[in-house]
Short mmCIF file of C-alpha atoms in Angstrom, two decimals:
data_model
loop_
_atom_site.label_atom_id
_atom_site.label_comp_id
_atom_site.label_asym_id
_atom_site.label_seq_id
_atom_site.Cartn_x
_atom_site.Cartn_y
_atom_site.Cartn_z
CA MET A 715 -52.81 97.10 -81.01
CA LYS A 716 -53.54 100.52 -82.92
CA LEU A 717 -50.78 101.40 -85.46
CA ALA A 718 -49.36 104.66 -85.80
CA LEU A 719 -50.38 106.59 -89.01
CA HIS A 720 -46.71 106.72 -90.06
CA TRP A 721 -46.37 102.88 -89.66
CA LYS A 722 -49.59 102.83 -91.86
CA ILE A 723 -47.83 104.96 -94.58
CA ILE A 724 -44.90 102.70 -94.43
CA ILE A 725 -46.93 99.80 -94.85
CA GLY A 726 -48.75 101.38 -97.69
CA LEU A 727 -45.28 102.16 -99.34
CA VAL A 728 -44.25 98.65 -99.13
CA LEU A 729 -47.20 97.26 -100.53
CA GLY A 730 -47.07 99.72 -103.21
CA VAL A 731 -43.70 98.63 -104.17
CA ILE A 732 -44.57 95.03 -103.75
CA TRP A 733 -47.71 95.49 -106.15
CA ALA A 734 -45.53 97.44 -108.51
CA ILE A 735 -42.82 94.82 -108.81
CA VAL A 736 -45.53 91.98 -109.02
CA SER A 737 -47.66 93.67 -111.72
CA SER A 738 -44.52 94.70 -113.96
CA GLN A 739 -43.65 90.95 -113.66
CA MET A 740 -46.90 89.68 -114.37
CA GLY A 741 -47.80 92.08 -117.44
CA TRP A 742 -50.31 93.89 -115.24
CA SER A 743 -49.01 97.60 -115.52
CA GLN A 744 -51.78 98.88 -117.71
CA PHE A 745 -54.31 97.57 -115.14
CA THR A 746 -52.40 99.37 -112.54
CA ILE A 747 -52.31 102.61 -114.34
CA ASP A 748 -56.17 102.34 -115.31
CA TRP A 749 -57.43 101.36 -111.97
CA ILE A 750 -55.26 102.04 -109.12
CA ALA A 751 -53.15 105.04 -110.41
CA PRO A 752 -56.10 107.43 -110.52
CA PHE A 753 -56.42 107.38 -106.74
CA GLY A 754 -52.68 108.69 -106.56
CA THR A 755 -53.79 111.45 -108.74
CA ILE A 756 -56.66 112.31 -106.38
CA PHE A 757 -54.05 112.41 -103.59
CA ILE A 758 -51.91 114.87 -105.36
CA ASN A 759 -54.84 116.96 -106.34
CA LEU A 760 -56.02 117.13 -102.72
CA LEU A 761 -52.44 118.13 -101.57
CA LYS A 762 -52.21 120.74 -104.57
CA LEU A 763 -55.66 122.04 -103.27
CA ILE A 764 -54.68 122.79 -99.89
CA ALA A 765 -50.98 123.81 -100.56
CA VAL A 766 -51.47 127.20 -102.05
CA PRO A 767 -54.04 128.51 -99.47
CA LEU A 768 -51.86 126.94 -96.64
CA VAL A 769 -48.80 128.78 -97.62
CA LEU A 770 -50.75 131.93 -98.12
CA PHE A 771 -52.46 131.85 -94.78
CA SER A 772 -49.58 130.35 -92.85
CA ILE A 773 -47.16 133.05 -93.95
CA ILE A 774 -49.75 135.84 -93.11
CA SER A 775 -50.21 134.27 -89.78
CA GLY A 776 -46.52 133.87 -88.96
CA VAL A 777 -45.51 137.41 -90.01
CA ALA A 778 -48.33 138.83 -88.17
CA GLY A 779 -47.85 136.66 -85.32
CA LEU A 780 -44.39 138.41 -84.60
CA GLY A 781 -46.09 140.85 -82.49
CA ASP A 782 -45.99 144.84 -82.53
CA PRO A 783 -42.96 145.73 -84.79
CA LYS A 784 -42.01 148.74 -82.44
CA SER A 785 -41.45 146.14 -79.54
CA LEU A 786 -39.70 143.70 -81.60
CA GLY A 787 -36.81 145.70 -82.02
CA ARG A 788 -33.32 144.32 -82.16
CA MET A 789 -33.86 140.85 -81.23
CA GLY A 790 -36.76 140.36 -83.83
CA ALA A 791 -34.41 141.45 -86.54
CA LYS A 792 -31.56 139.22 -85.16
CA THR A 793 -33.80 136.34 -84.98
CA LEU A 794 -35.32 136.47 -88.43
CA GLY A 795 -31.89 137.48 -90.09
CA PHE A 796 -30.35 134.47 -88.56
CA TYR A 797 -33.24 132.10 -89.17
CA PHE A 798 -33.05 132.90 -92.97
CA ALA A 799 -29.42 132.98 -93.27
CA THR A 800 -29.45 129.43 -91.66
CA THR A 801 -32.04 128.44 -94.31
CA LEU A 802 -30.23 130.06 -97.27
CA LEU A 803 -26.89 127.93 -95.94
CA ALA A 804 -29.01 124.71 -95.93
CA VAL A 805 -30.58 125.23 -99.52
CA GLY A 806 -27.35 126.00 -100.78
CA LEU A 807 -25.70 123.30 -99.10
CA GLY A 808 -28.26 120.94 -100.66
CA LEU A 809 -27.85 122.39 -104.28
CA LEU A 810 -23.97 122.08 -103.70
CA LEU A 811 -24.36 118.34 -103.08
CA VAL A 812 -26.73 117.42 -105.56
CA ASN A 813 -24.96 119.10 -108.21
CA VAL A 814 -21.48 117.43 -107.29
CA ILE A 815 -22.94 113.84 -106.50
CA ASN A 816 -25.66 113.86 -109.25
CA PRO A 817 -27.69 111.28 -107.88
CA GLY A 818 -30.42 111.47 -110.57
CA LYS A 819 -27.88 110.65 -113.24
CA LEU A 820 -26.56 107.52 -111.78
CA VAL A 821 -29.61 105.89 -113.23
CA ASP A 822 -29.14 104.05 -116.46
CA GLU A 823 -29.59 106.40 -119.41
CA GLN A 824 -32.52 104.56 -121.24
CA SER A 825 -34.68 105.03 -118.10
CA ARG A 826 -33.79 108.52 -117.90
CA ILE A 827 -34.82 109.09 -121.52
CA ASP A 828 -38.18 107.36 -121.10
CA ASN A 829 -38.61 109.76 -118.29
CA ARG A 830 -37.89 112.72 -120.10
CA ILE A 831 -40.14 111.66 -123.02
CA SER A 832 -42.91 111.33 -120.27
CA TYR A 833 -41.85 114.65 -118.83
CA GLU A 834 -42.21 116.45 -122.33
CA LEU A 835 -45.40 114.69 -122.96
CA TRP A 836 -46.91 116.05 -119.56
CA ALA A 837 -45.48 119.56 -120.12
CA ALA A 838 -47.32 119.37 -123.30
CA SER A 839 -50.81 118.45 -121.88
CA GLU A 840 -50.21 121.18 -119.31
CA GLY A 841 -49.29 123.75 -121.49
CA ILE A 842 -46.09 124.20 -119.48
CA GLU A 843 -42.88 125.23 -121.10
CA VAL A 844 -39.87 122.56 -121.43
CA LYS A 845 -37.77 124.04 -118.92
CA ASP A 846 -34.41 123.54 -120.51
CA GLY A 847 -35.38 124.52 -123.93
CA VAL A 848 -34.45 121.06 -125.51
CA ASN A 849 -37.16 119.09 -127.14
CA TYR A 850 -36.55 115.30 -127.35
CA LEU A 851 -39.46 114.50 -129.40
CA GLN A 852 -38.30 116.47 -132.23
CA ASP A 853 -35.68 113.75 -132.73
CA PRO A 854 -37.09 111.07 -134.82
CA THR A 855 -35.10 108.47 -132.83
CA TYR A 856 -37.09 109.67 -129.44
CA ARG A 857 -40.14 109.95 -131.37
CA ASP A 858 -40.07 106.28 -132.11
CA ARG A 859 -39.44 105.41 -128.61
CA ALA A 860 -42.32 107.79 -127.44
CA LEU A 861 -44.68 105.67 -129.74
CA GLU A 862 -43.48 102.62 -127.98
CA ILE A 863 -44.18 103.94 -124.47
CA THR A 864 -47.25 105.76 -125.27
CA GLU A 865 -50.67 105.36 -126.89
CA LEU A 866 -50.23 108.42 -128.76
CA SER A 867 -50.39 108.81 -132.58
CA LYS A 868 -47.43 110.32 -134.59
CA ALA A 869 -49.62 113.08 -135.13
CA ASP A 870 -50.36 113.60 -131.49
CA LEU A 871 -46.57 113.38 -130.89
CA LYS A 872 -45.96 116.00 -133.55
CA ASP A 873 -48.48 118.30 -131.46
CA ALA A 874 -46.26 117.57 -128.47
CA THR A 875 -43.14 119.06 -129.64
CA VAL A 876 -44.86 122.44 -129.17
CA GLU A 877 -42.63 124.75 -131.25
CA GLU A 878 -44.60 127.65 -130.07
CA LYS A 879 -43.21 126.99 -126.65
CA MET A 880 -39.78 127.10 -127.87
CA ALA A 881 -40.62 130.60 -129.12
CA THR A 882 -41.83 131.55 -125.71
CA ALA A 883 -38.65 130.12 -124.17
CA ASN A 884 -36.51 132.45 -126.56
CA GLN A 885 -38.54 135.37 -125.53
CA ALA A 886 -37.80 134.86 -122.00
CA LYS A 887 -34.00 134.65 -122.85
CA GLU A 888 -34.26 138.12 -124.33
CA ALA A 889 -35.79 139.69 -120.98
CA GLY A 890 -33.82 142.32 -119.16
CA PRO A 891 -31.74 141.76 -116.09
CA LEU A 892 -34.56 142.92 -113.85
CA GLN A 893 -37.41 140.68 -115.06
CA PRO A 894 -37.09 138.38 -112.17
CA LEU A 895 -37.78 141.00 -109.83
CA VAL A 896 -40.80 142.28 -111.94
CA ASP A 897 -42.16 138.64 -111.86
CA LEU A 898 -41.98 138.48 -108.12
CA VAL A 899 -44.76 141.21 -107.77
CA PRO A 900 -48.19 140.05 -108.85
CA GLN A 901 -50.86 142.36 -110.82
CA ASN A 902 -53.66 140.12 -109.48
CA ILE A 903 -53.19 137.80 -106.55
CA PHE A 904 -56.31 135.91 -107.44
CA SER A 905 -54.89 134.95 -110.65
CA SER A 906 -51.50 134.27 -109.05
CA LEU A 907 -53.24 131.74 -106.56
CA GLY A 908 -54.77 129.47 -109.79
CA ASP A 909 -51.31 129.82 -111.73
CA ASN A 910 -48.87 126.90 -111.17
CA GLY A 911 -45.75 129.39 -111.70
CA SER A 912 -46.62 132.00 -109.53
CA MET A 913 -45.87 130.53 -105.96
CA LEU A 914 -43.23 133.52 -105.34
CA LYS A 915 -45.91 136.20 -106.30
CA VAL A 916 -48.45 134.52 -103.56
CA ILE A 917 -45.42 134.42 -101.10
CA PHE A 918 -44.47 137.91 -101.84
CA PHE A 919 -48.28 138.91 -101.32
CA ALA A 920 -48.43 136.97 -98.00
CA ILE A 921 -45.43 138.72 -96.43
CA PHE A 922 -46.51 142.06 -97.56
CA PHE A 923 -49.79 141.38 -96.16
CA GLY A 924 -48.53 140.31 -92.85
CA ILE A 925 -46.16 143.18 -92.52
CA SER A 926 -48.92 145.66 -93.27
CA LEU A 927 -51.20 143.81 -90.92
CA LEU A 928 -48.57 144.48 -88.30
CA LEU A 929 -48.43 148.28 -88.99
CA ILE A 930 -52.26 149.05 -88.13
CA PRO A 931 -53.93 149.36 -84.75
CA ASN A 932 -54.66 146.26 -82.98
CA GLU A 933 -58.43 147.05 -82.82
CA LYS A 934 -58.42 146.83 -86.66
CA SER A 935 -56.05 144.12 -87.29
CA ASN A 936 -56.99 141.56 -84.43
CA PRO A 937 -60.32 140.36 -86.46
CA VAL A 938 -58.12 139.78 -89.42
CA LYS A 939 -55.49 137.98 -87.50
CA ALA A 940 -58.37 135.81 -85.82
CA PHE A 941 -59.85 135.10 -89.29
CA VAL A 942 -56.16 134.17 -90.84
CA ASP A 943 -55.34 132.08 -87.94
CA GLY A 944 -58.69 130.27 -87.92
CA THR A 945 -58.53 129.71 -91.69
CA MET A 946 -54.80 128.33 -91.37
CA GLU A 947 -56.19 125.90 -88.50
CA ILE A 948 -58.95 124.78 -91.00
CA PHE A 949 -56.54 123.87 -93.90
CA LEU A 950 -54.04 122.21 -91.33
CA LYS A 951 -57.07 120.02 -90.47
CA MET A 952 -57.73 119.36 -94.19
CA VAL A 953 -53.98 118.26 -94.28
CA ASP A 954 -54.84 115.95 -91.44
CA ILE A 955 -57.88 114.54 -92.80
CA VAL A 956 -56.05 113.99 -96.03
CA MET A 957 -53.28 111.77 -94.11
CA GLN A 958 -55.57 109.79 -92.52
CA ALA A 959 -56.32 108.14 -95.94
CA ALA A 960 -52.67 108.61 -96.97
CA PRO A 961 -51.67 104.94 -96.31
CA PHE A 962 -54.11 103.93 -99.14
CA PHE A 963 -53.38 106.81 -101.33
CA VAL A 964 -49.57 106.34 -101.24
CA PHE A 965 -50.01 102.68 -102.10
CA ALA A 966 -51.79 103.81 -105.17
CA LEU A 967 -49.54 106.62 -105.97
CA LEU A 968 -46.37 104.57 -105.69
CA ALA A 969 -47.85 101.52 -107.60
CA GLY A 970 -48.98 104.07 -110.45
CA VAL A 971 -45.88 106.12 -110.62
CA VAL A 972 -43.57 103.03 -110.70
CA SER A 973 -45.77 101.36 -113.11
CA LYS A 974 -45.68 104.45 -115.56
CA MET A 975 -42.05 104.86 -115.47
CA ALA A 976 -41.06 101.20 -115.83
CA GLY A 977 -44.00 99.66 -117.63
CA ASP A 978 -43.77 95.65 -117.64
CA ASP A 979 -39.95 95.84 -117.19
CA VAL A 980 -38.75 94.85 -113.64
CA GLY A 981 -35.21 96.08 -114.39
CA LYS A 982 -36.49 99.88 -114.45
CA VAL A 983 -38.01 99.29 -111.01
CA LEU A 984 -34.72 98.30 -109.77
CA GLU A 985 -33.19 101.33 -111.37
CA ILE A 986 -35.75 103.58 -110.07
CA PHE A 987 -34.77 102.35 -106.26
CA LYS A 988 -30.99 102.39 -107.39
CA GLY A 989 -31.44 106.12 -107.67
CA LEU A 990 -33.68 106.56 -104.65
CA SER A 991 -30.53 105.14 -102.73
CA TRP A 992 -28.22 107.58 -104.01
CA TYR A 993 -30.88 110.53 -103.56
CA SER A 994 -31.34 109.38 -99.70
CA LEU A 995 -27.49 109.60 -99.25
CA THR A 996 -27.28 112.63 -100.59
CA VAL A 997 -29.97 114.27 -98.32
CA PHE A 998 -28.51 112.39 -95.45
CA LEU A 999 -25.21 113.68 -95.91
CA GLY A 1000 -26.32 117.21 -96.39
CA LEU A 1001 -28.42 116.96 -92.96
CA MET A 1002 -25.62 115.36 -91.10
CA LEU A 1003 -23.19 118.39 -92.23
CA MET A 1004 -25.75 120.64 -91.09
CA ILE A 1005 -25.82 119.15 -87.51
CA PHE A 1006 -22.34 118.28 -87.04
CA ALA A 1007 -20.61 121.05 -88.93
CA ILE A 1008 -22.70 124.09 -89.90
CA TYR A 1009 -24.24 124.58 -86.73
CA PRO A 1010 -21.47 124.05 -84.36
CA LEU A 1011 -19.14 126.28 -86.70
CA ILE A 1012 -21.83 129.25 -86.08
CA LEU A 1013 -21.67 128.53 -82.29
CA LYS A 1014 -17.76 128.84 -82.63
CA LEU A 1015 -18.21 132.00 -84.41
CA PHE A 1016 -20.88 133.75 -82.50
CA VAL A 1017 -21.16 132.17 -79.12
CA ARG A 1018 -17.65 130.61 -78.12
CA VAL A 1019 -18.57 129.61 -74.66
CA ILE A 1020 -20.43 126.27 -75.29
CA SER A 1021 -18.42 123.23 -76.23
CA TYR A 1022 -18.99 121.02 -79.18
CA THR A 1023 -19.85 117.87 -77.15
CA GLY A 1024 -21.50 119.97 -74.56
CA PHE A 1025 -23.91 121.37 -76.98
CA PHE A 1026 -25.09 118.06 -78.36
CA LYS A 1027 -25.20 116.52 -74.90
CA SER A 1028 -27.43 119.37 -73.80
CA ILE A 1029 -30.09 119.23 -76.52
CA SER A 1030 -30.00 115.49 -77.19
CA PRO A 1031 -33.31 114.85 -75.47
CA ALA A 1032 -35.08 117.43 -78.09
CA GLN A 1033 -33.13 115.88 -80.97
CA THR A 1034 -34.31 112.37 -79.99
CA LEU A 1035 -37.86 113.42 -79.62
CA ALA A 1036 -37.55 115.17 -83.19
CA PHE A 1037 -36.46 112.13 -84.59
CA SER A 1038 -39.22 110.06 -83.22
CA THR A 1039 -42.27 112.39 -83.90
CA SER A 1040 -41.08 114.31 -86.97
CA SER A 1041 -42.74 117.14 -85.59
CA SER A 1042 -40.94 120.59 -84.52
CA ALA A 1043 -44.25 121.81 -82.92
CA ALA A 1044 -44.36 118.43 -80.49
CA THR A 1045 -40.71 119.06 -79.65
CA LEU A 1046 -40.82 122.72 -78.77
CA PRO A 1047 -41.66 122.21 -74.88
CA VAL A 1048 -38.59 119.86 -74.73
CA THR A 1049 -36.51 122.04 -76.90
CA MET A 1050 -37.26 125.10 -74.78
CA GLU A 1051 -36.36 123.08 -71.44
CA CYS A 1052 -32.98 121.73 -72.80
CA VAL A 1053 -32.08 125.22 -74.16
CA GLU A 1054 -32.93 126.99 -70.99
CA ASP A 1055 -31.77 124.50 -68.34
CA ASN A 1056 -28.70 122.95 -70.06
CA LEU A 1057 -27.53 125.79 -72.43
CA GLY A 1058 -28.39 128.64 -70.11
CA VAL A 1059 -30.39 130.74 -72.43
CA ASP A 1060 -32.58 133.10 -70.55
CA LYS A 1061 -36.37 132.64 -70.90
CA LYS A 1062 -36.77 136.01 -72.53
CA VAL A 1063 -35.01 134.60 -75.45
CA THR A 1064 -36.25 131.01 -75.48
CA GLY A 1065 -39.89 132.23 -75.20
CA PHE A 1066 -39.65 134.50 -78.31
CA VAL A 1067 -36.95 132.82 -80.69
CA LEU A 1068 -37.77 129.16 -80.43
CA PRO A 1069 -41.75 129.50 -80.91
CA ILE A 1070 -40.91 131.56 -84.15
CA GLY A 1071 -38.11 129.02 -85.19
CA ALA A 1072 -40.89 126.16 -84.82
CA THR A 1073 -42.82 128.22 -87.71
CA VAL A 1074 -40.20 129.72 -89.76
CA ASN A 1075 -36.79 127.84 -89.31
CA MET A 1076 -36.97 124.63 -91.66
CA ASP A 1077 -33.47 124.20 -92.58
CA GLY A 1078 -33.62 120.44 -92.92
CA THR A 1079 -36.90 120.75 -94.98
CA SER A 1080 -35.49 123.19 -97.07
CA LEU A 1081 -32.50 121.34 -97.85
CA TYR A 1082 -34.21 118.30 -98.59
CA GLN A 1083 -36.70 120.32 -101.26
CA ALA A 1084 -33.66 121.67 -102.81
CA VAL A 1085 -32.04 117.94 -103.11
CA ALA A 1086 -35.23 116.65 -104.13
CA VAL A 1087 -36.38 118.81 -106.95
CA VAL A 1088 -32.92 118.87 -108.72
CA PHE A 1089 -32.71 114.87 -108.27
CA LEU A 1090 -36.01 114.43 -109.92
CA ALA A 1091 -34.92 117.06 -112.87
CA GLN A 1092 -31.57 114.83 -113.27
CA LEU A 1093 -33.79 111.61 -113.18
CA HIS A 1094 -35.91 112.96 -116.22
CA MET A 1095 -32.82 114.60 -117.94
CA ILE A 1096 -33.76 118.10 -117.40
CA ASP A 1097 -30.86 120.31 -117.03
CA LEU A 1098 -31.85 123.26 -114.71
CA THR A 1099 -30.18 126.55 -115.17
CA PHE A 1100 -28.58 128.79 -112.51
CA ALA A 1101 -31.56 130.89 -112.48
CA GLN A 1102 -33.92 127.93 -112.02
CA GLN A 1103 -31.82 126.67 -109.23
CA LEU A 1104 -31.96 130.19 -107.87
CA THR A 1105 -35.74 130.05 -108.03
CA ILE A 1106 -35.70 126.72 -105.86
CA VAL A 1107 -33.23 128.72 -103.59
CA LEU A 1108 -35.84 131.44 -103.06
CA THR A 1109 -39.04 129.41 -103.11
CA ALA A 1110 -37.72 126.84 -100.77
CA SER A 1111 -36.38 129.41 -98.13
CA LEU A 1112 -39.57 131.41 -98.26
CA ALA A 1113 -41.74 128.54 -98.54
CA SER A 1114 -40.41 127.31 -95.27
CA ILE A 1115 -41.93 129.99 -93.43
CA GLY A 1116 -45.46 128.39 -94.64
CA SER A 1117 -44.19 124.84 -93.66
CA ALA A 1118 -46.29 123.75 -90.84
CA ALA A 1119 -44.38 122.23 -87.92
CA VAL A 1120 -46.17 118.59 -88.13
CA PRO A 1121 -45.06 115.53 -89.96
CA SER A 1122 -45.22 115.51 -93.70
CA ALA A 1123 -45.77 119.32 -94.14
CA GLY A 1124 -42.53 119.23 -96.24
CA LEU A 1125 -44.08 117.02 -98.65
CA VAL A 1126 -46.86 119.82 -99.18
CA MET A 1127 -44.03 122.47 -99.51
CA LEU A 1128 -42.19 120.28 -102.20
CA ILE A 1129 -45.20 120.35 -104.34
CA ILE A 1130 -44.77 124.33 -104.34
CA VAL A 1131 -41.07 124.32 -105.18
CA LEU A 1132 -41.72 121.68 -107.88
CA GLN A 1133 -44.41 124.17 -109.22
CA SER A 1134 -42.19 127.06 -109.11
CA VAL A 1135 -39.60 125.42 -111.63
CA GLY A 1136 -42.55 123.82 -113.83
CA LEU A 1137 -41.85 120.21 -113.08
CA ASN A 1138 -44.62 117.64 -112.49
CA PRO A 1139 -45.89 117.92 -108.76
CA ALA A 1140 -46.76 114.10 -109.29
CA TRP A 1141 -43.39 113.11 -109.07
CA ILE A 1142 -43.33 113.27 -105.29
CA GLY A 1143 -44.50 109.73 -105.62
CA ILE A 1144 -40.85 108.70 -106.71
CA ILE A 1145 -39.53 109.91 -103.61
CA LEU A 1146 -42.32 108.82 -101.15
CA PRO A 1147 -40.56 105.48 -100.16
CA VAL A 1148 -37.77 107.03 -98.44
CA ASP A 1149 -39.60 110.10 -97.12
CA ARG A 1150 -40.50 109.02 -93.74
CA ILE A 1151 -37.01 108.45 -92.52
CA LEU A 1152 -35.56 111.64 -94.06
CA ASP A 1153 -38.71 113.55 -92.28
CA MET A 1154 -37.46 112.32 -89.23
CA CYS A 1155 -33.75 113.27 -89.77
CA ARG A 1156 -34.67 116.67 -91.20
CA THR A 1157 -36.85 117.48 -88.19
CA VAL A 1158 -33.72 116.87 -86.04
CA VAL A 1159 -32.00 119.47 -88.23
CA ASN A 1160 -34.86 121.89 -87.49
CA VAL A 1161 -34.70 121.52 -83.84
CA THR A 1162 -30.95 121.84 -83.68
CA GLY A 1163 -30.89 124.95 -85.78
CA ASP A 1164 -33.43 126.53 -83.48
CA ALA A 1165 -31.30 125.69 -80.36
CA THR A 1166 -28.23 127.19 -82.25
CA VAL A 1167 -29.96 130.47 -83.25
CA SER A 1168 -31.49 130.88 -79.69
CA SER A 1169 -27.93 130.56 -78.25
CA VAL A 1170 -26.51 133.04 -80.75
CA ILE A 1171 -29.15 135.76 -79.98
CA ALA A 1172 -28.76 135.05 -76.31
CA LYS A 1173 -25.11 135.91 -76.58
CA GLY A 1174 -25.74 139.00 -78.45
CA GLU A 1175 -28.39 140.22 -76.09
CA GLY A 1176 -26.32 139.20 -73.18
CA LEU A 1177 -28.87 136.70 -71.98
CA LEU A 1178 -26.75 133.60 -72.07
CA HIS A 1179 -26.08 132.50 -68.49
CA TYR A 1180 -22.42 131.49 -68.32
CA ASP A 1181 -22.74 129.51 -65.15
CA LYS A 1182 -25.17 127.17 -67.04
CA ALA A 1183 -23.24 127.18 -70.05
CA ARG A 1184 -20.18 126.17 -68.10
CA GLU A 1185 -21.88 123.09 -66.75
CA THR A 1186 -22.07 121.78 -70.50
CA GLU A 1187 -18.22 121.47 -70.63
CA ARG A 1188 -17.38 124.69 -72.61
CA THR A 1189 -14.43 124.42 -74.35
CA PHE A 1190 -14.54 126.87 -77.35
CA GLU A 1191 -11.84 129.62 -76.79
CA PRO A 1192 -12.32 133.06 -77.32
#
């Protein structure tokens, strides 16, 4: 029997964990780092190679695919407004939960200190500013520990303290209040494409380009749209090809990441998975609150005629398929059927709102990205400022426009969000073991959000057919 790809990936993850534990116990961590981990690095490099152009062309395609702006009118503005509002709600909820629960801080302190040292060494090697302005390697206590866990000399560690980067950080603090707005607009899009910290500039350019494409005559824009759509399909195919080799790559990535973090100490391996369990619970709690609290509240405020139980009864087939496929795109035909036949939303609305939702509405993905980035920062003793967390909100929200409605697309977007706040993209290996099951859950959130927004738009446009809505046991009172 031929195994589905996601089962192969899960097997690769499990084998990676087993290998990490065995190599830690047997003292083989250095072998793992030298001969297995490089394939994990190749995997990350391939995803990074694809991520930026995929976001660029996906957003241009998504915006340009909205149609003639004159014909979009009120429905188009409402649709995009509601989708963006629910995405901001999801990211905000994720940040609230991760800052209250602090899953990354529940790991033992010595492991987090070692992680922090590794982060500072990585930042020095990449020429990236240490985000919270603190440099542990300047403290002799931590420098001694760094000598124990790395092969660097004292001179190398002194270089790694990068005092000049601290000066850069101080200059950033003295910048004016509108500097973040200035930083949003690129001077040169080509240099921004190659700069790890410029993803918001790339997203700004993509949205600007897409809107401009909408505003020129069709005979001139159609060839460009065809080129953009075709190029986006090529990059999606590249993701597909890379994911075919993902079972081997994730084995190597996970084995390498765990070995680098834990060395030959099995106890640290267990600490990593202790942190993962708290991270998973935080994401799961956020996703469940979106499904069972936030969306029903939106329905109660804006629709009123669809009952709590009736809503979930109506869209349960779409939710079930979303959970099993992890793909909003694959679920779209069933979502449209459920929303039209069970909730009474007119075809004029479903045919417009739901396909856009499958492209731009990734509430579950955005929430997971916000939680994941802050969790990984906490795990490495990095205190992200409010401004840096606001960058996560903006990047996660805007990057969700470019998230392909296919399994594991959120993983590519997470690399973008990590890069936007100057954190190591290879850290996605830490959360890979639990990514598949959370991917299934967040796709359910995405599909539920699509159904909610389409119901709200239909009610506002007078295209919600109450006779069908009543069949779903409406109980919300006006």
